[in-house]
Coordinates of C-alpha atoms in Angstrom, one line a residue:
M208 CA 0.0 0.0 0.0
R209 CA 1.3 3.4 -0.9
L210 CA 2.0 5.5 2.2
R211 CA 1.7 8.8 0.4
P212 CA -1.8 10.1 -0.3
D213 CA -2.9 10.1 -3.9
G214 CA -2.2 13.4 -5.6
A215 CA -5.3 13.4 -7.7
G216 CA -7.3 12.5 -4.6
L217 CA -5.8 15.5 -2.8
A218 CA -6.7 17.8 -5.7
G219 CA -10.3 16.5 -5.7
A220 CA -10.6 17.0 -2.0
H221 CA -9.2 20.5 -2.3
V222 CA -11.7 21.4 -5.0
M223 CA -14.6 20.0 -3.0
S224 CA -13.6 21.9 0.1
W225 CA -14.4 25.1 -1.9
V226 CA -18.0 24.0 -2.7
S227 CA -18.5 22.7 0.8
L228 CA -18.3 26.2 2.1
S229 CA -21.1 27.4 -0.1
P230 CA -24.3 28.5 1.8
S231 CA -27.3 26.4 2.7
F232 CA -30.3 27.2 4.9
I233 CA -29.0 27.7 8.5
P234 CA -26.1 29.7 9.9
R235 CA -23.4 27.1 10.5
T236 CA -21.9 26.3 13.8
W237 CA -18.3 25.0 13.8
W238 CA -19.5 21.3 13.8
M239 CA -21.8 21.9 10.8
T240 CA -18.9 23.4 8.9
A241 CA -16.7 20.4 9.9
A242 CA -19.3 17.9 8.8
S243 CA -19.9 19.6 5.5
T244 CA -16.2 20.0 4.8
A245 CA -15.4 16.4 5.7
V246 CA -18.0 14.6 3.6
S247 CA -17.3 16.8 0.7
Q248 CA -13.5 16.5 0.9
T249 CA -13.7 12.7 1.3
F250 CA -16.0 12.5 -1.7
G251 CA -13.6 14.6 -3.7
Y252 CA -10.6 12.5 -2.7
V253 CA -12.4 9.3 -3.7
V254 CA -13.5 10.7 -7.1
G255 CA -10.0 12.0 -7.8
A256 CA -8.1 8.9 -6.7
T257 CA -10.6 6.6 -8.5
G258 CA -10.5 8.6 -11.7
R259 CA -6.7 8.6 -11.7
A260 CA -6.6 4.8 -11.2
L261 CA -9.2 4.2 -14.0
V262 CA -7.3 6.4 -16.4
R263 CA -4.0 4.5 -15.7
R264 CA -5.7 1.2 -16.1
A265 CA -7.3 2.2 -19.3
G266 CA -4.0 3.4 -20.6
R267 CA -2.3 0.1 -19.8
A268 CA -5.1 -1.8 -21.4
L269 CA -4.8 0.3 -24.6
G270 CA -1.1 0.3 -24.6
V271 CA -1.0 4.1 -24.3
T272 CA 1.9 5.7 -22.4
V273 CA 2.0 9.5 -21.7
T274 CA 5.3 11.1 -20.7
V275 CA 5.8 14.7 -19.6
D276 CA 9.1 16.6 -19.7
P277 CA 10.0 17.2 -16.0
E278 CA 11.4 20.6 -16.8
R279 CA 8.1 21.8 -18.3
I280 CA 5.9 20.4 -15.6
R281 CA 8.0 21.7 -12.7
P282 CA 6.8 25.3 -12.8
L283 CA 3.2 24.0 -12.8
E284 CA 4.0 21.8 -9.8
R285 CA 5.4 24.8 -8.0
A286 CA 2.5 27.1 -8.8
A287 CA -0.3 24.6 -8.2
P288 CA -0.2 24.6 -4.4
W289 CA -0.2 28.4 -4.2
V290 CA -3.1 28.6 -6.7
M291 CA -5.1 26.0 -4.7
F292 CA -4.4 27.7 -1.4
G293 CA -5.3 31.1 -2.9
M294 CA -8.6 29.7 -4.2
S295 CA -9.3 28.2 -0.7
G296 CA -8.7 31.6 0.9
I297 CA -11.1 33.3 -1.5
S298 CA -13.7 30.5 -0.8
W299 CA -13.3 30.9 2.9
L300 CA -13.8 34.7 2.8
R301 CA -16.9 34.3 0.6
S302 CA -18.2 31.7 3.0
L303 CA -17.9 34.2 5.9
K304 CA -19.8 36.8 3.9
A305 CA -22.5 34.3 3.0
Q306 CA -22.9 33.1 6.6
A307 CA -23.3 36.8 7.7
E308 CA -26.0 37.2 5.1
I309 CA -27.9 34.1 6.3
A310 CA -27.7 35.2 9.9
G311 CA -29.2 38.5 8.8
L312 CA -32.1 36.7 7.0
M313 CA -32.6 34.6 10.1
E314 CA -32.4 37.6 12.4
T315 CA -29.7 35.9 14.5
R316 CA -26.0 36.5 15.2
P317 CA -23.5 35.8 12.5
I318 CA -20.9 33.0 12.9
R319 CA -17.7 34.1 14.6
T320 CA -14.5 33.9 12.6
R321 CA -12.9 31.6 15.1
E322 CA -15.9 29.2 14.9
H323 CA -15.5 29.0 11.1
V324 CA -11.7 28.4 11.4
L325 CA -12.3 25.6 13.9
G326 CA -14.9 24.1 11.7
V327 CA -12.7 24.0 8.6
A328 CA -9.8 22.6 10.7
G329 CA -12.0 20.0 12.2
G330 CA -13.3 19.0 8.8
V331 CA -9.8 18.6 7.4
A332 CA -8.9 16.4 10.4
L333 CA -12.0 14.3 10.0
T334 CA -11.3 14.0 6.2
A335 CA -7.8 12.7 7.0
G336 CA -9.2 10.1 9.4
L337 CA -11.9 8.9 6.9
V338 CA -9.4 8.8 4.0
G339 CA -6.9 6.9 6.3
V340 CA -9.6 4.3 7.2
G341 CA -10.6 4.0 3.5
R342 CA -7.0 3.5 2.4
G343 CA -6.5 0.9 5.1
I344 CA -9.6 -1.0 3.9
N345 CA -8.3 -0.8 0.3
G346 CA -5.0 -2.1 1.5
V347 CA -6.6 -5.1 3.2
A348 CA -8.5 -5.9 0.0
A349 CA -5.3 -5.7 -2.1
T350 CA -3.5 -8.0 0.3
A351 CA -6.4 -10.5 0.2
G352 CA -6.2 -10.5 -3.6
R353 CA -2.5 -11.2 -3.5
V354 CA -2.9 -14.0 -1.1
L355 CA -5.5 -15.6 -3.4
K356 CA -3.5 -15.2 -6.6
P357 CA -1.6 -18.5 -6.4
V358 CA -5.0 -20.4 -6.4
L359 CA -7.2 -18.2 -8.5
P360 CA -6.8 -16.2 -11.7
A361 CA -5.6 -12.6 -10.9
P362 CA -8.9 -10.9 -11.8
V363 CA -11.0 -13.4 -9.8
A364 CA -8.6 -13.2 -6.9
A365 CA -8.8 -9.4 -6.8
A366 CA -12.6 -9.5 -7.0
V367 CA -12.9 -12.1 -4.3
G368 CA -10.5 -10.2 -2.0
A369 CA -12.5 -7.0 -2.6
G370 CA -15.8 -8.7 -2.0
A371 CA -14.7 -10.4 1.2
T372 CA -13.2 -7.1 2.5
A373 CA -16.5 -5.3 1.7
A374 CA -18.5 -7.9 3.4
G375 CA -16.3 -7.8 6.5
T376 CA -16.5 -4.0 6.6
A377 CA -20.3 -4.0 6.2
F378 CA -20.5 -6.6 9.1
V379 CA -18.4 -4.4 11.4
L380 CA -20.3 -1.2 10.5
D381 CA -23.6 -2.9 11.1
K382 CA -22.9 -5.1 14.1
V383 CA -20.3 -3.1 15.9
V384 CA -20.7 0.6 14.9
Y385 CA -24.4 1.1 14.0
R386 CA -25.9 -1.3 16.5
Q387 CA -23.7 -0.3 19.3
L388 CA -24.4 3.4 18.6
L389 CA -28.1 2.7 18.4
E390 CA -28.0 0.8 21.7
R391 CA -26.2 3.6 23.4
L392 CA -28.5 6.3 22.0
S393 CA -31.5 4.1 23.1
K394 CA -30.2 3.7 26.6
A395 CA -29.5 7.4 26.9
A396 CA -32.9 8.3 25.5
Q397 CA -34.6 5.9 28.0
E398 CA -32.7 7.6 30.9
T399 CA -33.8 11.0 29.6
N400 CA -37.4 9.9 29.3
A401 CA -37.4 9.0 33.0
R402 CA -35.8 12.3 34.0
L403 CA -38.1 15.1 35.1
L404 CA -37.7 18.3 33.1
P405 CA -37.0 21.5 35.0
G406 CA -40.0 23.5 36.2
R407 CA -42.6 20.7 35.8
V408 CA -44.9 19.6 38.5
P409 CA -47.9 17.2 38.5
P410 CA -51.0 19.1 37.5
V411 CA -53.7 19.6 40.2
E412 CA -56.5 20.0 37.7
P413 CA -58.6 16.8 37.1
E414 CA -58.8 17.8 33.4
R415 CA -55.2 16.8 33.0
S416 CA -53.6 13.4 32.8
G417 CA -51.0 12.8 35.5
S418 CA -53.2 14.4 38.1
D419 CA -54.5 12.6 41.2
A420 CA -57.8 11.9 39.4
S421 CA -56.1 10.5 36.3
Y422 CA -55.9 6.9 35.2
E423 CA -52.4 7.6 33.9
P424 CA -50.0 8.3 36.8
W425 CA -47.6 11.2 36.5
S426 CA -44.5 8.9 36.7
T427 CA -45.6 6.9 33.6
L428 CA -45.9 9.9 31.2
G429 CA -42.3 10.3 30.3
A430 CA -40.4 13.6 30.5
K431 CA -42.0 15.2 27.4
G432 CA -45.5 13.9 28.4
Q433 CA -45.1 15.4 31.8
A434 CA -44.3 18.7 30.1
V435 CA -47.4 18.4 28.0
V436 CA -49.7 18.1 31.0
S437 CA -47.8 20.5 33.2
D438 CA -47.5 23.3 30.6
G439 CA -50.2 25.1 28.7
P440 CA -53.0 27.6 29.8
R441 CA -55.6 27.3 32.4
A442 CA -59.0 29.1 32.3
V443 CA -57.6 32.1 34.1
D444 CA -54.8 32.5 31.6
I445 CA -57.2 32.4 28.7
E446 CA -59.6 34.8 30.3
E447 CA -56.8 37.3 31.0
A448 CA -55.6 37.2 27.4
T449 CA -59.1 37.3 25.6
G450 CA -61.2 39.2 28.1
R451 CA -63.9 36.5 27.9
P452 CA -65.1 33.7 30.2
A453 CA -63.1 30.5 29.6
M454 CA -62.9 26.8 30.5
T455 CA -59.8 24.9 31.6
P456 CA -58.7 22.9 28.5
I457 CA -58.5 19.1 28.8
R458 CA -55.2 17.4 28.1
A459 CA -55.4 13.6 27.8
Y460 CA -52.0 11.9 27.4
A461 CA -50.6 8.4 27.7
G462 CA -46.9 7.6 27.9
W463 CA -44.9 4.8 26.5
R464 CA -44.8 1.8 28.7
E465 CA -42.8 -1.5 28.5
G466 CA -45.2 -4.2 27.4
R467 CA -48.1 -1.9 26.3
D468 CA -48.7 -1.9 22.6
L469 CA -49.9 1.1 20.5
E470 CA -53.5 0.0 20.6
A471 CA -53.5 -0.3 24.4
T472 CA -51.8 3.1 24.6
A473 CA -54.5 4.6 22.4
A474 CA -57.2 3.0 24.5
A475 CA -55.6 4.6 27.6
V476 CA -55.9 8.0 25.9
V477 CA -59.6 7.3 25.1
A478 CA -60.2 6.3 28.7
E479 CA -58.7 9.7 29.8
L480 CA -61.0 11.5 27.3
H481 CA -64.1 9.8 28.8
R482 CA -62.9 10.5 32.4
T483 CA -62.5 14.2 31.7
G484 CA -65.7 14.7 29.6
A485 CA -63.7 15.5 26.5
F486 CA -66.4 14.3 24.1
E487 CA -68.7 17.0 25.5
R488 CA -66.3 19.8 24.5
E489 CA -66.7 21.8 21.3
V490 CA -63.3 20.8 19.8
L491 CA -61.2 17.6 20.1
L492 CA -57.6 18.1 18.9
V493 CA -55.6 15.0 18.1
L494 CA -51.9 15.7 17.8
T495 CA -49.3 13.1 16.7
T496 CA -46.2 13.5 18.8
T497 CA -42.6 13.3 17.6
G498 CA -39.9 11.1 19.0
T499 CA -39.7 11.2 22.9
G500 CA -43.4 12.1 23.0
W501 CA -42.9 15.8 22.3
L502 CA -45.6 17.8 20.7
Q503 CA -45.8 21.4 19.4
E504 CA -46.9 23.4 22.4
W505 CA -47.7 26.4 20.3
S506 CA -50.1 24.3 18.3
A507 CA -51.9 23.0 21.4
S508 CA -52.0 26.3 23.2
S509 CA -53.2 28.2 20.1
V510 CA -56.3 26.0 19.8
E511 CA -57.0 26.3 23.5
F512 CA -56.8 30.1 23.5
L513 CA -58.8 30.5 20.3
T514 CA -61.6 28.2 21.5
G515 CA -61.8 29.8 25.0
G516 CA -60.6 26.5 26.5
N517 CA -63.7 24.6 25.2
C518 CA -61.5 21.9 23.8
A519 CA -59.6 18.7 24.6
L520 CA -56.2 17.5 23.5
A521 CA -55.4 13.9 22.8
A522 CA -51.9 12.6 22.3
M523 CA -49.7 9.6 23.1
Q524 CA -46.0 8.7 23.2
Y525 CA -45.0 5.8 21.0
T526 CA -41.2 5.9 21.5
Y527 CA -38.6 7.4 23.8
L528 CA -36.1 7.8 20.9
P529 CA -35.2 11.3 19.9
S530 CA -36.8 12.5 16.7
G531 CA -33.5 12.7 14.8
V532 CA -32.9 9.0 15.5
A533 CA -36.4 7.9 14.8
F534 CA -36.5 10.0 11.7
F535 CA -33.9 7.8 10.1
A536 CA -34.3 4.5 12.0
D537 CA -38.0 4.1 12.3
R538 CA -40.6 6.0 10.2
T539 CA -43.2 3.2 10.5
T540 CA -44.1 3.5 14.2
P541 CA -45.3 7.2 14.0
V542 CA -47.8 6.1 11.3
L543 CA -49.0 3.1 13.3
A544 CA -49.4 5.3 16.4
A545 CA -51.3 8.0 14.6
T546 CA -53.5 5.4 13.0
A547 CA -54.2 3.7 16.3
L548 CA -55.1 6.8 18.2
L549 CA -57.2 8.3 15.4
G550 CA -59.0 5.0 14.9
A551 CA -59.8 4.6 18.6
I552 CA -61.2 8.1 18.8
E553 CA -63.3 7.7 15.6
A554 CA -64.7 4.5 17.1
E555 CA -65.9 6.6 20.0
F556 CA -67.4 9.2 17.6
D557 CA -69.4 6.4 15.9
R558 CA -71.1 5.8 19.2
L559 CA -72.2 9.4 19.5
P560 CA -75.1 11.1 17.6
P561 CA -73.7 13.3 14.8
D562 CA -74.9 16.5 16.5
R563 CA -73.2 15.7 19.8
R564 CA -69.7 15.0 18.4
P565 CA -66.9 17.6 18.9
K566 CA -65.2 19.1 15.9
L567 CA -62.3 16.7 15.2
L568 CA -59.0 18.6 14.4
V569 CA -55.7 16.9 13.8
G570 CA -52.1 18.1 13.5
G571 CA -48.5 17.3 14.1
E572 CA -45.0 18.7 13.4
S573 CA -42.0 17.1 11.7
L574 CA -42.1 13.4 12.6
G575 CA -45.6 13.9 14.0
A576 CA -46.7 15.4 10.7
L577 CA -45.2 12.5 8.8
G578 CA -47.0 10.0 11.0
G579 CA -50.3 12.0 11.2
T580 CA -50.7 12.6 7.4
Q581 CA -50.0 8.9 6.6
A582 CA -52.8 7.8 8.9
F583 CA -55.0 9.0 6.0
E584 CA -55.2 7.5 2.5
G585 CA -54.9 11.0 1.0
L586 CA -56.4 14.4 0.9
E587 CA -59.9 13.3 0.1
D588 CA -59.8 10.8 3.0
M589 CA -58.6 13.6 5.3
I590 CA -61.4 15.9 4.1
E591 CA -64.0 13.2 4.8
R592 CA -62.8 12.3 8.3
V593 CA -61.8 15.5 10.0
D594 CA -62.9 19.1 10.5
G595 CA -59.5 20.7 10.1
A596 CA -55.8 20.2 10.3
V597 CA -52.5 22.0 10.6
W598 CA -49.3 20.1 9.6
S599 CA -46.0 21.9 10.2
G600 CA -42.6 21.0 9.0
L601 CA -43.9 18.1 6.9
P602 CA -41.0 16.4 5.0
R603 CA -41.3 16.7 1.2
F604 CA -40.7 13.0 0.8
T605 CA -43.9 12.0 2.5
E606 CA -46.8 10.5 0.5
F607 CA -49.2 13.3 1.4
W608 CA -46.8 16.1 0.3
R609 CA -45.9 14.3 -2.9
S610 CA -49.6 13.7 -3.8
L611 CA -50.2 17.4 -3.8
V612 CA -47.3 19.7 -4.5
P613 CA -46.2 18.3 -8.0
F614 CA -49.7 19.2 -9.2
R615 CA -49.6 22.8 -8.1
R616 CA -50.8 25.7 -10.1
R617 CA -48.4 26.7 -12.8
G618 CA -46.3 29.7 -11.7
T619 CA -46.5 29.0 -8.0
P620 CA -43.3 27.8 -6.3
E621 CA -42.6 24.6 -4.5
I622 CA -42.3 26.4 -1.2
A623 CA -45.8 28.0 -1.5
P624 CA -47.7 25.9 -4.0
V625 CA -51.4 26.5 -4.8
V626 CA -53.2 23.2 -5.0
D627 CA -56.8 23.1 -6.4
D628 CA -57.0 26.9 -6.1
G629 CA -56.7 26.5 -2.3
R630 CA -60.3 25.2 -1.9
H631 CA -59.4 23.0 1.1
V632 CA -55.6 22.8 1.6
R633 CA -53.3 25.8 1.6
F634 CA -49.5 25.8 2.0
A635 CA -48.0 28.7 4.0
T636 CA -44.5 30.0 4.6
R637 CA -46.1 32.9 6.6
P638 CA -49.7 33.8 7.6
Q639 CA -50.2 36.0 4.5
D640 CA -49.9 32.9 2.3
L641 CA -53.3 31.8 3.7
V642 CA -55.2 34.6 2.0
T643 CA -53.1 35.3 -1.1
D644 CA -50.7 33.4 -3.3
V645 CA -47.0 34.5 -3.6
N646 CA -48.0 36.9 -6.4
G647 CA -50.5 38.7 -4.1
V648 CA -53.5 37.3 -5.9
P649 CA -56.3 36.7 -3.3
F650 CA -57.7 33.2 -3.0
G651 CA -61.3 32.4 -3.5
E652 CA -63.6 30.9 -0.9
W653 CA -61.9 28.5 1.6
H654 CA -64.2 25.5 1.9
R655 CA -64.4 23.4 5.1
P656 CA -62.7 21.4 6.4
R657 CA -59.6 23.7 6.1
I658 CA -56.2 22.2 6.0
V659 CA -52.9 24.2 6.5
V660 CA -49.5 22.8 5.6
A661 CA -46.9 25.2 7.2
Q662 CA -43.5 25.0 5.6
H663 CA -40.8 27.6 6.0
A664 CA -38.7 28.2 3.0
S665 CA -35.6 27.8 5.2
D666 CA -36.7 24.6 6.9
P667 CA -34.2 21.8 6.1
V668 CA -36.4 19.2 7.6
V669 CA -39.0 20.0 4.9
W670 CA -36.6 20.3 2.0
W671 CA -34.2 17.4 2.7
S672 CA -34.9 14.2 0.7
P673 CA -32.8 11.3 -0.5
E674 CA -32.9 12.4 -4.2
L675 CA -31.3 15.6 -3.2
M676 CA -28.1 13.6 -3.6
W677 CA -28.5 13.5 -7.4
R678 CA -31.4 15.7 -8.5
K679 CA -31.9 19.4 -8.4
P680 CA -35.2 20.2 -6.7
D681 CA -37.6 22.9 -7.8
W682 CA -37.0 25.0 -4.7
A683 CA -33.4 25.3 -5.6
K684 CA -34.3 26.5 -9.2
E685 CA -37.0 28.9 -8.1
K686 CA -35.2 30.7 -5.3
A687 CA -38.5 32.1 -3.9
G688 CA -37.7 32.0 -0.2
L689 CA -37.6 35.3 1.6
D690 CA -35.2 34.1 4.3
V691 CA -33.0 31.9 2.0
S692 CA -29.7 33.2 0.5
R693 CA -29.9 33.9 -3.2
N694 CA -26.4 32.4 -3.3
L695 CA -27.6 28.9 -2.4
R696 CA -26.7 26.6 -5.2
W697 CA -27.6 22.9 -5.6
L698 CA -24.6 20.6 -6.1
P699 CA -24.7 16.8 -6.4
W700 CA -23.7 15.1 -3.1
V701 CA -22.7 18.4 -1.4
T702 CA -26.2 19.9 -0.9
F703 CA -27.6 16.7 0.4
W704 CA -25.1 16.7 3.2
Q705 CA -25.3 20.4 3.8
V706 CA -29.1 20.3 4.3
A707 CA -28.7 17.2 6.5
S708 CA -26.3 19.0 8.7
D709 CA -28.7 22.0 8.8
M710 CA -31.4 19.9 10.4
P711 CA -30.2 19.6 14.0
Q712 CA -29.5 23.3 14.2
S713 CA -32.8 24.3 12.5
V714 CA -34.7 24.3 15.9
A715 CA -32.2 26.8 17.4
V716 CA -33.0 29.8 15.1
P717 CA -35.7 32.5 15.8
G718 CA -39.3 31.6 15.3
G719 CA -40.7 31.9 11.8
H720 CA -37.5 30.5 10.3
G721 CA -36.0 27.0 9.9
H722 CA -37.9 24.4 11.8
R723 CA -39.3 26.8 14.4
Y724 CA -43.1 27.1 14.1
V725 CA -44.2 29.3 16.9
E726 CA -46.4 32.4 16.7
D727 CA -47.4 31.5 13.1
M728 CA -49.3 28.5 14.5
L729 CA -51.8 31.0 16.1
H730 CA -52.7 32.4 12.6
H731 CA -52.8 28.9 11.0
W732 CA -55.2 27.5 13.6
A733 CA -57.3 30.7 13.6
A734 CA -57.8 30.1 9.8
V735 CA -58.8 26.5 10.4
L736 CA -61.3 27.5 13.1
G737 CA -62.9 30.0 10.8
Q738 CA -61.3 33.1 12.3
D739 CA -59.3 35.8 10.4
P740 CA -55.7 34.5 10.1
L741 CA -54.4 38.1 9.8
D742 CA -55.9 39.5 13.0
D743 CA -53.7 40.7 15.7
Y744 CA -53.1 37.8 18.1
S745 CA -50.2 39.4 19.9
R746 CA -51.9 39.3 23.4
I747 CA -52.5 35.6 23.0
A748 CA -49.0 35.1 21.8
Q749 CA -47.6 36.8 24.9
A750 CA -49.9 34.7 27.1
I751 CA -48.7 31.5 25.4
R752 CA -45.1 32.5 26.0
R753 CA -45.8 33.0 29.7
T754 CA -47.4 29.6 30.0
I755 CA -44.6 27.7 28.4
V756 CA -41.5 26.8 30.4
P757 CA -38.6 28.6 28.6
N758 CA -36.6 25.4 27.7
Y759 CA -39.7 23.9 26.1
A760 CA -40.7 26.7 23.8

């Protein structure tokens, strides 16, 4: 095995480092810069080294030999490093400027220069490690091929050696790296689920699960479930914000328990709904949680304030894994959980006279939106079964999204598509999109039930998808987002990883950007409930902020 790194590979890595510093959706932390730099440089090294090897092999097969006069090539060899480093410097400065622009669009602080330097240095170090591991694996494959040469033809020996090495590497990655990592994450998540979040206490109101009157003990709700029943408004909070008499909202919640399946958990939620008199309220809101049992507090509280507390919330925890892990490791359970809970509640509705049934609203964010929308067979099924819905941060690769957005009105962008003239479903990057399209043309009548799909133009959770690896999406062509840099360019491989690295940080930006759906939810739910989405809801928004523990909002 050659000890020196491949020259063509280094050149490829250097070129890819320039494009890795191009802007994406979210202002980058040092680790985001490191991750983007590493995956891009490693890709560039592999492409460069592989290309060089293929050219040499083709030359030998064709009997072609290329010789270069050392005296003529020497000046180029001396100048090349300086040119490369000069280009790197220019790319780095442009990246700093782009990050400052994104921070301005996001209304947050720009990245510090030292963070950027640390990120680039960390990325180069990680690249060196990855390339080193790859070269080691390649060396093992070459050695195996040489060992097999005496008993097998050379091409067969090389192929068998490479195959055996690939199989061994895959086994180690799966059994040792992936499974061990998943087990550790699972154990840490289970410990977190059992840990009480700061500022939460068992509710005293019988309208809440986890209270003394509840069938679901406080200790069984999980950390995020305890936050759901502890947080949120009471009647006095709603009355103070609206100036009208109010009821204390009902919150029915069941946590994940060892040995209790999804159907039993859904039945536990229904039992809590019956205990609290939820089926006698005006509105029943069913929210599909994300991983850990978290739900969008702004969504729940918005409905509670807008209905004067004459509502009930139903939700359940189906896993204790963080959303980021569940998003990639298990997208089936959220769908099964949403289907189980909605089905159990609809069965109860069937036992009630039609004029005594609450309005059934549904919603969810991110993984919750993924699971919640797939509990339906499509838009028509959703329209037939519910009285309204708000889905926020819905990934574009979901069946519901793909069944609508490709058929949008010509001239409307992917970030704010107009589907069927907005008769039932409307996509919104901001509240104004609920009443006019992006060109300012007012919508016609909004028929009931009303469905809102909230998707920020800068939300990487929405715009990431597997085909981003090789296909340029419409949102990258249209450049219609108000809080997205005009310098964002789609590049094969690179953009896929950039957007993926944006996702964890997208919840740390100010509301109204990235994956932070906060005050906008008030306007979205107001529209679904038949109220004016452009009214001033600032007093309610301030009240919601007061009722949410800071580290939860």
